[in-house]
Amino acid sequence: MGKDWVVLGSFEFLADVQVIKGRLESEGIKTRLKDQNTVSVEPFASTALGGIKLLVHRNDEEQARTIYDEIRNYAIDNDGNLITCPICGAQKSEVYYARNTLLYKLFPFFEPKKYKCNNCNFLFKAKK
């Protein structure tokens, strides 16, 4: 990956990352994708690999994050409402999987869904 490139985000599907990649490139920001080919050939591998990573050059990171934050999709509940962080109240959470045990690395679909607040970085489970 190199020290000059940073991960801007991870995406489960190639179509999702292509939209953001196109927007960044239209603003003159160079991008790269990591694990794109593996996920394209074996879509079920996306979860195990942590998704397709969108990389941007370190010099463009601040501008890229600003653009990404404007257009990203945040986690929603079953009723279509944005998930609210129980700590800070922000509605800028994304699905998060730690994959910190062998069981979850081998069988990622067993790991319970958690959310990570992009405002305060708090990890939590959504209320039902």
Coordinates of N, CA, C and O in Angstrom, one line a residue:
M1 N 0.8 -1.2 0.0 CA 0.0 0.0 0.0 C 0.9 1.2 0.0 O 0.5 2.2 -0.6
G2 N 2.0 1.2 0.7 CA 2.9 2.4 0.7 C 2.5 3.4 1.7 O 1.4 3.5 2.1
K3 N 3.5 4.1 2.2 CA 3.3 5.1 3.2 C 2.7 6.3 2.7 O 2.2 7.1 3.5
D4 N 2.6 6.5 1.4 CA 2.1 7.7 0.9 C 0.6 7.6 0.6 O -0.1 8.6 0.3
W5 N 0.0 6.5 0.8 CA -1.4 6.2 0.6 C -2.1 5.9 1.9 O -1.6 5.1 2.7
V6 N -3.3 6.4 2.1 CA -4.1 6.2 3.3 C -5.5 5.6 2.9 O -6.0 6.0 1.8
V7 N -6.1 4.8 3.8 CA -7.4 4.3 3.5 C -8.4 5.3 3.9 O -8.5 5.7 5.0
L8 N -9.2 5.7 2.9 CA -10.3 6.7 3.1 C -11.5 6.0 3.7 O -12.2 6.5 4.5
G9 N -11.8 4.8 3.2 CA -13.0 4.0 3.6 C -12.9 2.6 3.0 O -12.2 2.3 2.1
S10 N -13.8 1.7 3.6 CA -13.9 0.4 3.1 C -15.4 0.2 2.7 O -16.3 0.7 3.3
F11 N -15.5 -0.6 1.6 CA -16.9 -0.8 1.0 C -17.1 -2.3 0.7 O -16.2 -3.0 0.3
E12 N -18.3 -2.7 1.0 CA -18.7 -4.1 0.8 C -18.8 -4.4 -0.7 O -18.5 -5.5 -1.2
F13 N -19.3 -3.5 -1.5 CA -19.6 -3.7 -2.9 C -18.8 -2.7 -3.8 O -18.6 -1.6 -3.4
L14 N -18.4 -3.2 -4.9 CA -17.6 -2.4 -5.9 C -18.4 -1.2 -6.4 O -17.8 -0.1 -6.5
A15 N -19.7 -1.4 -6.6 CA -20.5 -0.3 -7.1 C -20.5 0.9 -6.1 O -20.4 2.1 -6.5
D16 N -20.5 0.6 -4.8 CA -20.5 1.7 -3.8 C -19.2 2.5 -3.9 O -19.2 3.7 -3.8
V17 N -18.1 1.8 -4.0 CA -16.8 2.5 -4.0 C -16.6 3.2 -5.3 O -15.9 4.3 -5.3
Q18 N -17.1 2.7 -6.4 CA -16.9 3.4 -7.7 C -17.6 4.8 -7.7 O -17.0 5.7 -8.3
V19 N -18.7 4.9 -7.1 CA -19.4 6.3 -7.0 C -18.5 7.3 -6.3 O -18.3 8.4 -6.8
I20 N -18.0 6.9 -5.2 CA -17.1 7.8 -4.4 C -15.8 8.1 -5.1 O -15.3 9.2 -5.2
K21 N -15.2 7.0 -5.7 CA -14.0 7.1 -6.4 C -14.1 8.1 -7.6 O -13.3 9.0 -7.8
G22 N -15.2 8.0 -8.3 CA -15.5 8.9 -9.4 C -15.6 10.3 -9.0 O -15.1 11.2 -9.6
R23 N -16.3 10.5 -7.9 CA -16.5 11.9 -7.4 C -15.1 12.5 -7.0 O -14.8 13.6 -7.3
L24 N -14.3 11.7 -6.3 CA -13.0 12.2 -5.9 C -12.1 12.5 -7.1 O -11.4 13.5 -7.1
E25 N -12.1 11.6 -8.1 CA -11.3 11.8 -9.3 C -11.8 13.0 -10.1 O -11.0 13.7 -10.7
S26 N -13.1 13.3 -10.0 CA -13.6 14.5 -10.7 C -13.1 15.8 -10.1 O -13.1 16.8 -10.7
E27 N -12.7 15.7 -8.8 CA -12.2 16.8 -8.1 C -10.6 16.9 -8.2 O -10.0 17.7 -7.5
G28 N -10.0 16.0 -9.0 CA -8.6 16.0 -9.2 C -7.8 15.2 -8.1 O -6.6 15.3 -8.0
I29 N -8.5 14.4 -7.3 CA -7.8 13.6 -6.3 C -7.5 12.2 -6.9 O -8.4 11.5 -7.3
K30 N -6.3 11.8 -6.8 CA -5.9 10.5 -7.3 C -6.3 9.4 -6.3 O -6.2 9.6 -5.1
T31 N -6.8 8.3 -6.8 CA -7.3 7.2 -5.9 C -6.7 5.9 -6.4 O -6.3 5.7 -7.5
R32 N -6.8 4.9 -5.5 CA -6.5 3.5 -5.8 C -7.5 2.6 -5.0 O -8.0 3.0 -4.0
L33 N -7.6 1.4 -5.5 CA -8.5 0.4 -4.8 C -7.7 -0.7 -4.4 O -6.8 -1.2 -5.1
K34 N -7.9 -1.3 -3.2 CA -7.3 -2.5 -2.7 C -8.3 -3.5 -2.5 O -9.4 -3.3 -1.9
D35 N -8.0 -4.8 -2.9 CA -8.9 -5.9 -2.8 C -10.1 -5.9 -3.7 O -11.0 -6.7 -3.6
Q36 N -10.0 -5.0 -4.7 CA -11.1 -5.0 -5.7 C -11.3 -6.2 -6.5 O -12.4 -6.7 -6.7
N37 N -10.2 -6.8 -7.0 CA -10.2 -7.9 -7.8 C -10.7 -9.2 -7.1 O -11.5 -10.0 -7.6
T38 N -10.2 -9.3 -5.8 CA -10.6 -10.5 -5.0 C -12.1 -10.5 -4.8 O -12.8 -11.5 -4.9
V39 N -12.6 -9.3 -4.4 CA -14.1 -9.2 -4.1 C -14.9 -9.3 -5.4 O -16.0 -9.9 -5.4
S40 N -14.4 -8.9 -6.5 CA -15.1 -9.0 -7.8 C -15.2 -10.5 -8.2 O -16.3 -10.9 -8.7
V41 N -14.2 -11.3 -7.9 CA -14.2 -12.7 -8.3 C -15.0 -13.5 -7.2 O -15.8 -14.4 -7.6
E42 N -14.8 -13.2 -6.0 CA -15.5 -13.9 -4.9 C -16.2 -12.9 -3.9 O -15.6 -12.5 -2.9
P43 N -17.4 -12.5 -4.2 CA -18.1 -11.4 -3.4 C -18.2 -11.8 -1.9 O -18.2 -10.9 -1.1
F44 N -18.3 -13.1 -1.6 CA -18.4 -13.4 -0.2 C -17.2 -13.2 0.6 O -17.2 -13.1 1.8
A45 N -16.1 -12.9 -0.1 CA -14.8 -12.6 0.6 C -14.7 -11.2 1.1 O -13.9 -10.9 1.9
S46 N -15.6 -10.4 0.6 CA -15.6 -9.0 1.0 C -15.6 -8.8 2.5 O -14.9 -8.0 3.0
T47 N -16.5 -9.5 3.2 CA -16.6 -9.4 4.6 C -15.4 -9.8 5.3 O -14.9 -9.2 6.2
A48 N -14.8 -10.9 4.9 CA -13.6 -11.5 5.5 C -12.4 -10.6 5.3 O -11.5 -10.5 6.1
L49 N -12.3 -9.9 4.1 CA -11.2 -9.0 3.8 C -11.3 -7.6 4.4 O -10.4 -6.8 4.4
G50 N -12.5 -7.3 4.9 CA -12.8 -6.0 5.4 C -13.2 -5.1 4.3 O -13.1 -3.8 4.4
G51 N -13.7 -5.6 3.2 CA -14.2 -4.8 2.1 C -13.2 -4.4 1.1 O -12.0 -4.7 1.3
I52 N -13.6 -3.6 0.1 CA -12.7 -3.0 -0.8 C -12.3 -1.6 -0.2 O -13.1 -0.8 0.2
K53 N -11.0 -1.4 -0.2 CA -10.4 -0.2 0.4 C -10.2 0.8 -0.6 O -9.6 0.6 -1.7
L54 N -10.7 2.0 -0.4 CA -10.5 3.2 -1.2 C -9.3 4.0 -0.6 O -9.3 4.4 0.5
L55 N -8.2 4.1 -1.4 CA -7.0 4.7 -0.9 C -6.8 6.1 -1.6 O -7.2 6.2 -2.8
V56 N -6.4 7.1 -0.9 CA -6.0 8.4 -1.5 C -4.6 8.7 -1.0 O -4.1 8.2 0.0
H57 N -4.0 9.6 -1.8 CA -2.6 10.0 -1.4 C -2.7 10.9 -0.2 O -3.7 11.6 0.0
R58 N -1.7 10.7 0.7 CA -1.7 11.4 2.0 C -1.8 12.9 1.8 O -2.5 13.6 2.6
N59 N -1.3 13.5 0.8 CA -1.4 14.9 0.5 C -2.8 15.4 0.3 O -3.2 16.6 0.5
D60 N -3.7 14.5 -0.2 CA -5.1 14.8 -0.6 C -6.1 14.4 0.5 O -7.3 14.5 0.3
E61 N -5.6 13.8 1.6 CA -6.5 13.2 2.6 C -7.5 14.1 3.1 O -8.7 13.8 3.2
E62 N -7.1 15.3 3.5 CA -8.0 16.2 4.1 C -9.2 16.6 3.2 O -10.3 16.6 3.5
Q63 N -8.8 17.0 2.0 CA -9.8 17.3 0.9 C -10.7 16.1 0.6 O -11.9 16.3 0.5
A64 N -10.1 14.9 0.5 CA -10.9 13.7 0.2 C -11.8 13.4 1.3 O -13.0 13.0 1.0
R65 N -11.4 13.6 2.6 CA -12.3 13.3 3.7 C -13.5 14.3 3.7 O -14.6 13.9 4.0
T66 N -13.3 15.5 3.4 CA -14.3 16.5 3.3 C -15.4 16.1 2.3 O -16.6 16.1 2.5
I67 N -14.9 15.7 1.1 CA -15.8 15.3 0.0 C -16.5 14.0 0.4 O -17.8 13.9 0.2
Y68 N -15.8 13.1 0.9 CA -16.4 11.8 1.3 C -17.5 12.0 2.4 O -18.5 11.4 2.3
D69 N -17.2 12.9 3.4 CA -18.2 13.1 4.4 C -19.5 13.7 3.9 O -20.5 13.6 4.5
E70 N -19.4 14.5 2.8 CA -20.5 15.1 2.2 C -21.5 14.1 1.6 O -22.7 14.3 1.5
I71 N -20.9 13.0 1.0 CA -21.7 12.1 0.2 C -21.9 10.7 0.7 O -22.6 9.9 0.2
R72 N -21.2 10.4 1.9 CA -21.3 9.1 2.4 C -22.7 8.7 2.9 O -23.4 9.6 3.4
N73 N -23.0 7.4 2.9 CA -24.2 6.9 3.5 C -23.9 6.4 4.9 O -23.1 5.6 5.1
Y74 N -24.7 6.9 5.9 CA -24.5 6.5 7.2 C -25.5 5.4 7.5 O -26.5 5.2 6.8
A75 N -25.3 4.6 8.6 CA -26.1 3.5 9.0 C -27.5 3.9 9.3 O -27.7 5.0 10.0
I76 N -28.5 3.1 8.9 CA -29.9 3.4 9.2 C -30.5 2.1 9.8 O -30.0 1.0 9.6
D77 N -31.6 2.4 10.6 CA -32.3 1.2 11.2 C -33.3 0.6 10.2 O -33.4 1.1 9.0
N78 N -34.1 -0.3 10.7 CA -35.1 -1.0 9.8 C -36.2 -0.1 9.3 O -36.8 -0.4 8.3
D79 N -36.4 1.1 10.0 CA -37.4 2.0 9.6 C -36.9 3.1 8.7 O -37.6 4.0 8.3
G80 N -35.6 3.1 8.4 CA -34.9 4.1 7.5 C -34.4 5.3 8.2 O -34.0 6.3 7.6
N81 N -34.4 5.3 9.5 CA -33.9 6.4 10.3 C -32.4 6.2 10.6 O -32.0 5.1 10.8
L82 N -31.7 7.3 10.6 CA -30.3 7.3 10.9 C -30.1 6.8 12.3 O -30.8 7.1 13.2
I83 N -29.0 5.9 12.5 CA -28.7 5.4 13.8 C -28.0 6.5 14.6 O -27.2 7.3 14.1
T84 N -28.5 6.7 15.8 CA -28.0 7.8 16.7 C -27.0 7.2 17.7 O -27.3 6.2 18.4
C85 N -25.9 7.9 17.9 CA -24.9 7.5 18.8 C -25.4 7.8 20.2 O -25.9 8.9 20.5
P86 N -25.4 6.8 21.2 CA -25.9 7.0 22.5 C -25.0 7.9 23.4 O -25.5 8.4 24.4
I87 N -23.8 8.2 22.9 CA -22.9 9.0 23.7 C -23.0 10.5 23.3 O -23.3 11.3 24.1
C88 N -22.8 10.8 22.0 CA -22.8 12.2 21.6 C -24.0 12.6 20.8 O -24.2 13.8 20.6
G89 N -24.9 11.6 20.5 CA -26.1 12.0 19.8 C -26.0 12.3 18.3 O -26.9 12.6 17.6
A90 N -24.8 12.1 17.7 CA -24.5 12.3 16.3 C -25.2 11.2 15.5 O -25.3 10.1 16.0
Q91 N -25.6 11.5 14.3 CA -26.2 10.5 13.4 C -25.2 10.3 12.3 O -25.6 10.3 11.1
K92 N -24.0 10.0 12.6 CA -23.0 9.7 11.6 C -22.3 8.4 12.0 O -21.1 8.4 12.2
S93 N -23.0 7.3 12.1 CA -22.5 6.0 12.4 C -22.4 5.1 11.2 O -23.2 5.2 10.3
E94 N -21.5 4.2 11.2 CA -21.3 3.2 10.2 C -21.2 1.8 10.8 O -20.8 1.7 12.0
V95 N -21.6 0.8 10.0 CA -21.5 -0.6 10.5 C -20.1 -0.9 10.8 O -19.2 -0.5 10.0
Y96 N -19.8 -1.6 11.9 CA -18.4 -1.9 12.2 C -18.3 -3.4 12.6 O -19.1 -3.8 13.4
Y97 N -17.3 -4.0 12.1 CA -17.0 -5.4 12.5 C -15.5 -5.5 12.9 O -14.7 -5.1 12.2
A98 N -15.3 -5.9 14.1 CA -13.9 -6.0 14.7 C -13.1 -7.1 14.1 O -11.9 -7.0 13.9
R99 N -13.7 -8.3 13.9 CA -13.1 -9.5 13.4 C -11.8 -9.8 14.3 O -10.8 -10.1 13.8
N100 N -12.0 -9.7 15.6 CA -10.9 -9.9 16.5 C -10.8 -11.3 17.1 O -9.9 -11.5 18.0
T101 N -11.6 -12.2 16.7 CA -11.4 -13.6 17.1 C -11.3 -14.5 15.9 O -11.7 -14.1 14.8
L102 N -10.7 -15.6 16.1 CA -10.6 -16.6 15.0 C -11.9 -17.0 14.5 O -12.1 -17.1 13.2
L103 N -12.9 -17.2 15.3 CA -14.3 -17.5 14.9 C -14.8 -16.5 13.9 O -15.3 -16.9 12.8
Y104 N -14.7 -15.2 14.2 CA -15.2 -14.2 13.4 C -14.4 -14.0 12.1 O -14.9 -13.5 11.1
K105 N -13.1 -14.3 12.2 CA -12.3 -14.2 11.0 C -12.7 -15.3 10.0 O -12.7 -15.1 8.8
L106 N -12.9 -16.5 10.5 CA -13.3 -17.6 9.7 C -14.8 -17.6 9.2 O -15.1 -18.0 8.1
F107 N -15.6 -17.1 10.1 CA -17.1 -17.1 9.9 C -17.6 -15.7 10.2 O -18.3 -15.5 11.2
P108 N -17.3 -14.7 9.4 CA -17.6 -13.3 9.7 C -19.1 -13.0 9.8 O -19.5 -12.1 10.5
F109 N -19.9 -13.9 9.2 CA -21.4 -13.6 9.3 C -21.9 -14.0 10.7 O -23.1 -13.6 11.0
F110 N -21.1 -14.6 11.6 CA -21.6 -14.8 12.9 C -21.4 -13.6 13.9 O -22.0 -13.6 14.9
E111 N -20.6 -12.7 13.5 CA -20.3 -11.6 14.4 C -21.5 -10.7 14.4 O -22.0 -10.3 13.4
P112 N -21.9 -10.3 15.6 CA -23.1 -9.4 15.8 C -22.7 -8.0 15.2 O -21.6 -7.5 15.3
K113 N -23.7 -7.4 14.6 CA -23.6 -6.1 14.0 C -23.4 -5.0 15.1 O -24.1 -4.9 16.0
K114 N -22.4 -4.2 14.9 CA -22.1 -3.1 15.8 C -22.0 -1.8 14.9 O -21.8 -1.9 13.7
Y115 N -22.0 -0.7 15.6 CA -21.9 0.6 14.9 C -20.7 1.4 15.5 O -20.5 1.3 16.7
K116 N -20.1 2.2 14.7 CA -19.0 3.0 15.1 C -19.4 4.5 14.8 O -19.7 4.8 13.6
C117 N -19.5 5.3 15.8 CA -19.8 6.7 15.6 C -18.6 7.4 14.9 O -17.5 7.3 15.5
N118 N -18.8 8.1 13.8 CA -17.7 8.8 13.2 C -17.4 10.1 13.9 O -16.4 10.8 13.6
N119 N -18.2 10.5 14.8 CA -18.0 11.8 15.5 C -17.1 11.6 16.8 O -16.2 12.3 17.0
C120 N -17.5 10.5 17.6 CA -16.8 10.3 18.8 C -16.0 9.0 18.9 O -15.4 8.6 19.9
N121 N -16.2 8.2 17.8 CA -15.5 6.8 17.7 C -16.0 5.8 18.7 O -15.4 4.8 19.0
F122 N -17.2 6.0 19.3 CA -17.8 5.1 20.2 C -18.4 3.9 19.5 O -19.0 4.0 18.5
L123 N -18.1 2.7 20.0 CA -18.6 1.4 19.4 C -19.9 1.0 20.2 O -19.8 1.0 21.4
F124 N -21.0 0.7 19.5 CA -22.2 0.3 20.2 C -23.1 -0.6 19.3 O -22.9 -0.7 18.1
K125 N -24.0 -1.2 20.0 CA -25.0 -2.0 19.3 C -26.3 -1.1 19.3 O -26.6 -0.4 20.2
A126 N -27.0 -1.2 18.2 CA -28.2 -0.4 18.0 C -29.3 -1.0 18.9 O -29.4 -2.2 19.1
K127 N -30.2 -0.1 19.4 CA -31.3 -0.6 20.1 C -32.4 -1.1 19.2 O -32.5 -0.6 18.1
K128 N -33.1 -2.1 19.6 CA -34.1 -2.7 18.7 C -35.4 -2.1 18.9 O -35.8 -1.5 19.8

